[in-house]
Amino acid sequence: MTIGIIGIGRVGATLGKRWARAGHKVLFGVRNPDDPKVKALLEDAGTNACTERIDEIPRFTSAIVLAVPHAAVAAVIAQMGNLRNNVLVDCTNPISPGLRLSVGHSSSGAEQLAGVVKDIPVVKAFNTMGFETMDNPDFDGMPATIFLCGDHERANELVAGLARDIGFDAVTTGPLKHARYLEPMAMLWIEMAMHGEFGRDMAFRLLRRDAADDA
Ligand SMILES: NC(=O)c1ccc[n+]([C@@H]2O[C@H](COP(=O)([O-])OP(=O)(O)OC[C@H]3O[C@@H](n4cnc5c(N)ncnc54)[C@H](OP(=O)(O)O)[C@@H]3O)[C@@H](O)[C@H]2O)c1
């Protein structure tokens, strides 16, 4: 699959490298192609990765991962224009200065995004863990869980497949409105990992009894 990644910070670079190494074609949408970190990233990601103008990305891709600050989402969506034939993967957390959620309880960043892009499927995913876990989801043989949600079953399956391709357990929690719970879950991760005793090398995992019966 060809995956667009908007943003080459900690999340975008990590996920993009891992998908490129797993055999997907990855187009990184960057603001400044001359930034030295772009060259280093492409060398690290290998031959399946390249850069593309942000506004050109949707023409070539089936999924576009938003790995920018929440405050930049509206700008990059406007820049990309027509998103037809793409699934939007929303990794962002609507965190305002002071580490507070700027949206919540009765809506979420992902639902607001879906309201803007209308019939383009939005899947909330990869927001409830640190980028270190995106790089290595294996905890002593147990993969970390990607909790995802979205209103389009095929889009959810596509994103779950992408998560599994890079070693995650993937759990579809339900419709996109569950993002209003997944975004606060990211706050729980932040509090535990960055302000609590756990450190960033931790991740959430779903346990189910008799899970094999559902397969
Ligand atoms: N860090 C984590 O562990 C983590 C985990 C889960 C979710 N998240 C969420 O994932 C998102 C990205 O986090 P991050 O830690 O990867 O951030 P980051 O390291 O600060 O990287 C942000 C990237 O977004 C790009 N960007 C910013 N504004 C842009 C714009 N207007 N147009 C295009 N690109 C723009 C930046 O471009 P330049 O390279 O040009 O500066 C940079 O590449 C955030 O919403 C965050 O809440 C983060």
CSV table of C-alpha atoms and ligand atoms in Angstrom, one decimal:
chain,number,residue,atom,x,y,z
A,1,MET,CA,0.0,0.0,0.0
A,2,THR,CA,1.1,3.6,-0.5
A,3,ILE,CA,0.9,5.5,2.8
A,4,GLY,CA,1.3,9.3,3.1
A,5,ILE,CA,2.7,10.6,6.3
A,6,ILE,CA,2.2,14.3,7.1
A,7,GLY,CA,4.8,15.4,9.6
A,8,ILE,CA,8.2,13.9,10.1
A,9,GLY,CA,8.6,14.5,13.8
A,10,ARG,CA,8.8,11.7,16.4
A,11,VAL,CA,5.5,10.0,15.4
A,12,GLY,CA,5.6,10.5,11.6
A,13,ALA,CA,9.2,9.5,11.2
A,14,THR,CA,8.9,6.5,13.4
A,15,LEU,CA,5.8,5.1,11.8
A,16,GLY,CA,6.9,5.9,8.3
A,17,LYS,CA,10.2,4.2,8.7
A,18,ARG,CA,8.6,1.1,10.1
A,19,TRP,CA,6.0,0.8,7.3
A,20,ALA,CA,8.7,1.4,4.7
A,21,ARG,CA,10.9,-1.3,6.1
A,22,ALA,CA,7.8,-3.6,6.3
A,23,GLY,CA,7.4,-3.2,2.5
A,24,HIS,CA,4.9,-0.4,2.1
A,25,LYS,CA,5.6,2.6,-0.1
A,26,VAL,CA,5.8,5.7,2.1
A,27,LEU,CA,5.5,9.3,1.0
A,28,PHE,CA,6.5,11.8,3.6
A,29,GLY,CA,4.8,15.1,3.3
A,30,VAL,CA,7.3,17.7,4.5
A,31,ARG,CA,7.3,21.5,4.8
A,32,ASN,CA,10.9,21.9,4.0
A,33,PRO,CA,12.5,19.2,1.8
A,34,ASP,CA,16.0,20.9,2.4
A,35,ASP,CA,15.8,20.3,6.1
A,36,PRO,CA,18.8,18.1,7.0
A,37,LYS,CA,16.6,15.7,9.0
A,38,VAL,CA,14.7,14.8,5.8
A,39,LYS,CA,17.9,13.4,4.2
A,40,ALA,CA,18.7,11.4,7.4
A,41,LEU,CA,15.2,10.1,7.6
A,42,LEU,CA,15.2,8.9,4.0
A,43,GLU,CA,18.5,7.2,4.5
A,44,ASP,CA,17.2,5.5,7.5
A,45,ALA,CA,13.8,4.5,6.0
A,46,GLY,CA,15.3,2.9,2.9
A,47,THR,CA,14.2,2.7,-0.7
A,48,ASN,CA,10.5,2.4,-0.1
A,49,ALA,CA,10.3,6.0,1.2
A,50,CYS,CA,10.5,9.3,-0.4
A,51,THR,CA,9.2,12.9,0.1
A,52,GLU,CA,6.3,14.5,-1.7
A,53,ARG,CA,4.7,17.9,-1.7
A,54,ILE,CA,1.9,17.8,0.9
A,55,ASP,CA,-0.7,19.0,-1.6
A,56,GLU,CA,0.3,16.1,-4.0
A,57,ILE,CA,0.2,13.3,-1.5
A,58,PRO,CA,-3.5,12.3,-1.7
A,59,ARG,CA,-3.2,11.6,-5.5
A,60,PHE,CA,-0.8,8.7,-4.8
A,61,THR,CA,-1.9,7.2,-1.5
A,62,SER,CA,-4.6,5.0,0.0
A,63,ALA,CA,-4.1,6.1,3.6
A,64,ILE,CA,-2.8,9.4,5.0
A,65,VAL,CA,-1.4,9.6,8.6
A,66,LEU,CA,-1.7,12.9,10.3
A,67,ALA,CA,1.3,13.2,12.6
A,68,VAL,CA,1.3,16.9,13.2
A,69,PRO,CA,0.4,19.0,16.2
A,70,HIS,CA,-3.4,19.1,16.6
A,71,ALA,CA,-3.3,22.8,16.0
A,72,ALA,CA,-1.8,22.2,12.5
A,73,VAL,CA,-4.5,19.7,11.4
A,74,ALA,CA,-6.8,22.2,9.8
A,75,ALA,CA,-4.0,23.8,7.8
A,76,VAL,CA,-2.7,20.5,6.4
A,77,ILE,CA,-6.2,19.3,5.5
A,78,ALA,CA,-6.8,22.5,3.6
A,79,GLN,CA,-3.4,22.2,1.9
A,80,MET,CA,-4.1,18.6,0.7
A,81,GLY,CA,-7.5,19.5,-0.9
A,82,ASN,CA,-9.2,16.5,-2.4
A,83,LEU,CA,-8.7,13.5,-0.2
A,84,ARG,CA,-10.8,11.1,-2.4
A,85,ASN,CA,-9.9,7.4,-2.1
A,86,ASN,CA,-7.9,7.9,1.1
A,87,VAL,CA,-8.4,6.9,4.7
A,88,LEU,CA,-7.3,9.5,7.2
A,89,VAL,CA,-5.4,8.1,10.2
A,90,ASP,CA,-5.6,10.6,13.0
A,91,CYS,CA,-2.7,10.1,15.5
A,92,THR,CA,-3.0,13.6,17.0
A,93,ASN,CA,-4.0,14.6,20.5
A,94,PRO,CA,-5.8,17.9,21.0
A,95,ILE,CA,-3.4,19.0,23.7
A,96,SER,CA,-3.1,22.7,24.5
A,97,PRO,CA,-0.3,24.4,26.5
A,98,GLY,CA,-0.3,23.2,30.1
A,99,LEU,CA,-1.0,19.6,28.9
A,100,ARG,CA,-4.8,20.0,28.9
A,101,LEU,CA,-7.2,18.5,26.4
A,102,SER,CA,-8.7,21.3,24.3
A,103,VAL,CA,-11.6,19.1,23.2
A,104,GLY,CA,-13.4,16.4,25.1
A,105,HIS,CA,-16.3,14.8,26.8
A,106,SER,CA,-18.9,15.5,24.2
A,107,SER,CA,-16.6,15.5,21.1
A,108,SER,CA,-13.0,14.8,20.1
A,109,GLY,CA,-10.4,16.1,17.7
A,110,ALA,CA,-11.1,13.1,15.4
A,111,GLU,CA,-14.9,13.9,15.3
A,112,GLN,CA,-14.2,17.5,14.5
A,113,LEU,CA,-11.8,16.4,11.7
A,114,ALA,CA,-14.5,14.1,10.3
A,115,GLY,CA,-16.9,17.0,10.3
A,116,VAL,CA,-14.5,18.9,8.1
A,117,VAL,CA,-13.6,16.1,5.6
A,118,LYS,CA,-17.2,14.9,5.4
A,119,ASP,CA,-17.3,11.5,3.5
A,120,ILE,CA,-13.6,10.7,3.8
A,121,PRO,CA,-13.2,7.9,6.5
A,122,VAL,CA,-11.3,9.0,9.6
A,123,VAL,CA,-9.8,6.5,11.9
A,124,LYS,CA,-8.4,7.4,15.3
A,125,ALA,CA,-5.3,5.3,16.0
A,126,PHE,CA,-1.8,5.4,17.4
A,127,ASN,CA,-2.6,8.2,19.8
A,128,THR,CA,-2.5,6.2,23.1
A,129,MET,CA,1.2,5.4,23.3
A,130,GLY,CA,4.6,7.0,23.0
A,131,PHE,CA,6.6,7.0,19.8
A,132,GLU,CA,9.1,4.7,21.4
A,133,THR,CA,6.4,2.0,21.4
A,134,MET,CA,5.6,2.7,17.8
A,135,ASP,CA,9.3,1.9,17.1
A,136,ASN,CA,9.2,-1.3,19.1
A,137,PRO,CA,5.7,-2.6,20.2
A,138,ASP,CA,7.1,-5.8,21.6
A,139,PHE,CA,7.1,-6.1,25.4
A,140,ASP,CA,8.7,-9.4,26.3
A,141,GLY,CA,6.8,-11.2,23.5
A,142,MET,CA,3.5,-9.3,24.1
A,143,PRO,CA,2.6,-6.7,21.5
A,144,ALA,CA,1.2,-3.4,22.7
A,145,THR,CA,-2.4,-2.7,21.6
A,146,ILE,CA,-3.4,-0.1,19.1
A,147,PHE,CA,-6.9,1.0,20.1
A,148,LEU,CA,-8.6,2.4,17.1
A,149,CYS,CA,-12.1,3.7,16.2
A,150,GLY,CA,-13.9,4.9,13.2
A,151,ASP,CA,-17.3,4.8,11.5
A,152,HIS,CA,-16.2,2.9,8.3
A,153,GLU,CA,-15.6,-0.8,8.8
A,154,ARG,CA,-13.3,-1.2,5.8
A,155,ALA,CA,-11.2,1.8,6.8
A,156,ASN,CA,-10.9,0.4,10.4
A,157,GLU,CA,-9.8,-2.9,9.0
A,158,LEU,CA,-7.3,-1.2,6.7
A,159,VAL,CA,-5.7,0.6,9.7
A,160,ALA,CA,-5.8,-2.4,11.9
A,161,GLY,CA,-3.9,-4.3,9.2
A,162,LEU,CA,-1.3,-1.5,9.0
A,163,ALA,CA,-0.9,-1.7,12.7
A,164,ARG,CA,-0.4,-5.5,12.6
A,165,ASP,CA,2.1,-5.1,9.8
A,166,ILE,CA,4.4,-3.4,12.2
A,167,GLY,CA,3.9,-5.7,15.1
A,168,PHE,CA,0.9,-4.4,17.0
A,169,ASP,CA,-2.1,-6.0,18.4
A,170,ALA,CA,-5.0,-4.0,16.9
A,171,VAL,CA,-8.4,-3.6,18.6
A,172,THR,CA,-11.2,-1.7,16.9
A,173,THR,CA,-13.2,-0.2,19.9
A,174,GLY,CA,-16.2,1.0,17.9
A,175,PRO,CA,-17.4,4.1,16.1
A,176,LEU,CA,-15.4,7.3,15.8
A,177,LYS,CA,-17.2,8.8,18.8
A,178,HIS,CA,-15.0,6.6,20.8
A,179,ALA,CA,-12.2,9.0,20.0
A,180,ARG,CA,-13.6,11.2,22.8
A,181,TYR,CA,-12.4,8.4,25.1
A,182,LEU,CA,-9.2,7.5,23.3
A,183,GLU,CA,-7.9,11.1,23.4
A,184,PRO,CA,-8.3,11.2,27.3
A,185,MET,CA,-6.7,7.8,27.3
A,186,ALA,CA,-3.6,9.5,25.8
A,187,MET,CA,-3.7,11.9,28.7
A,188,LEU,CA,-3.6,9.0,31.1
A,189,TRP,CA,-0.6,7.6,29.2
A,190,ILE,CA,1.1,11.0,29.4
A,191,GLU,CA,0.4,11.4,33.2
A,192,MET,CA,1.7,7.9,33.9
A,193,ALA,CA,4.6,7.9,31.6
A,194,MET,CA,5.9,11.4,32.0
A,195,HIS,CA,4.7,12.5,35.4
A,196,GLY,CA,4.3,9.2,37.2
A,197,GLU,CA,6.7,6.5,38.1
A,198,PHE,CA,6.3,4.4,34.9
A,199,GLY,CA,8.5,6.1,32.3
A,200,ARG,CA,7.8,6.3,28.6
A,201,ASP,CA,8.7,2.6,28.0
A,202,MET,CA,5.2,1.5,28.8
A,203,ALA,CA,2.0,0.8,26.7
A,204,PHE,CA,-1.6,-0.3,27.2
A,205,ARG,CA,-2.7,-3.8,26.2
A,206,LEU,CA,-6.2,-5.3,26.0
A,207,LEU,CA,-6.8,-8.7,27.6
A,208,ARG,CA,-9.8,-10.7,26.7
A,209,ARG,CA,-11.0,-14.1,28.1
A,210,ASP,CA,-11.9,-16.6,25.3
A,211,ALA,CA,-10.6,-14.2,22.7
A,212,ALA,CA,-9.8,-17.1,20.4
A,213,ASP,CA,-13.5,-18.0,20.2
A,214,ASP,CA,-14.2,-14.7,18.4
A,215,ALA,CA,-11.5,-15.1,15.8
B,1,LIG,N1,5.3,12.1,20.6
B,1,LIG,C1,4.6,11.1,20.9
B,1,LIG,O1,5.1,10.1,21.6
B,1,LIG,C2,3.1,11.0,20.5
B,1,LIG,C3,2.4,9.9,20.7
B,1,LIG,C4,1.1,9.8,20.2
B,1,LIG,C5,0.5,10.8,19.6
B,1,LIG,N2,1.2,12.0,19.4
B,1,LIG,C6,0.6,13.1,18.7
B,1,LIG,O2,1.1,13.0,17.3
B,1,LIG,C7,1.2,14.3,16.8
B,1,LIG,C8,2.7,14.5,16.4
B,1,LIG,O3,3.5,14.4,17.5
B,1,LIG,P1,5.1,14.4,17.4
B,1,LIG,O4,5.6,14.1,18.8
B,1,LIG,O5,5.5,13.6,16.3
B,1,LIG,O6,5.4,15.9,17.1
B,1,LIG,P2,6.7,16.6,16.6
B,1,LIG,O7,7.9,15.7,16.9
B,1,LIG,O8,6.7,18.0,17.1
B,1,LIG,O9,6.6,16.7,15.0
B,1,LIG,C9,5.5,17.4,14.4
B,1,LIG,C10,5.7,17.4,12.9
B,1,LIG,O10,4.6,18.1,12.4
B,1,LIG,C11,5.1,19.0,11.4
B,1,LIG,N3,4.3,20.2,11.3
B,1,LIG,C12,3.9,21.1,12.2
B,1,LIG,N4,3.1,22.0,11.7
B,1,LIG,C13,2.9,21.7,10.4
B,1,LIG,C14,2.2,22.3,9.3
B,1,LIG,N5,1.4,23.4,9.5
B,1,LIG,N6,2.2,21.7,8.1
B,1,LIG,C15,2.9,20.6,7.9
B,1,LIG,N7,3.7,20.0,8.9
B,1,LIG,C16,3.6,20.5,10.1
B,1,LIG,C17,6.5,19.4,11.9
B,1,LIG,O11,7.2,19.9,10.8
B,1,LIG,P3,8.7,20.4,10.8
B,1,LIG,O12,9.5,19.1,10.7
B,1,LIG,O13,8.8,21.2,9.5
B,1,LIG,O14,8.9,21.1,12.1
B,1,LIG,C18,7.0,18.1,12.4
B,1,LIG,O15,7.6,17.3,11.4
B,1,LIG,C19,0.8,15.3,17.8
B,1,LIG,O16,-0.6,15.6,17.6
B,1,LIG,C20,0.9,14.5,19.1
B,1,LIG,O17,-0.1,14.9,20.1
B,1,LIG,C21,2.5,12.1,19.8
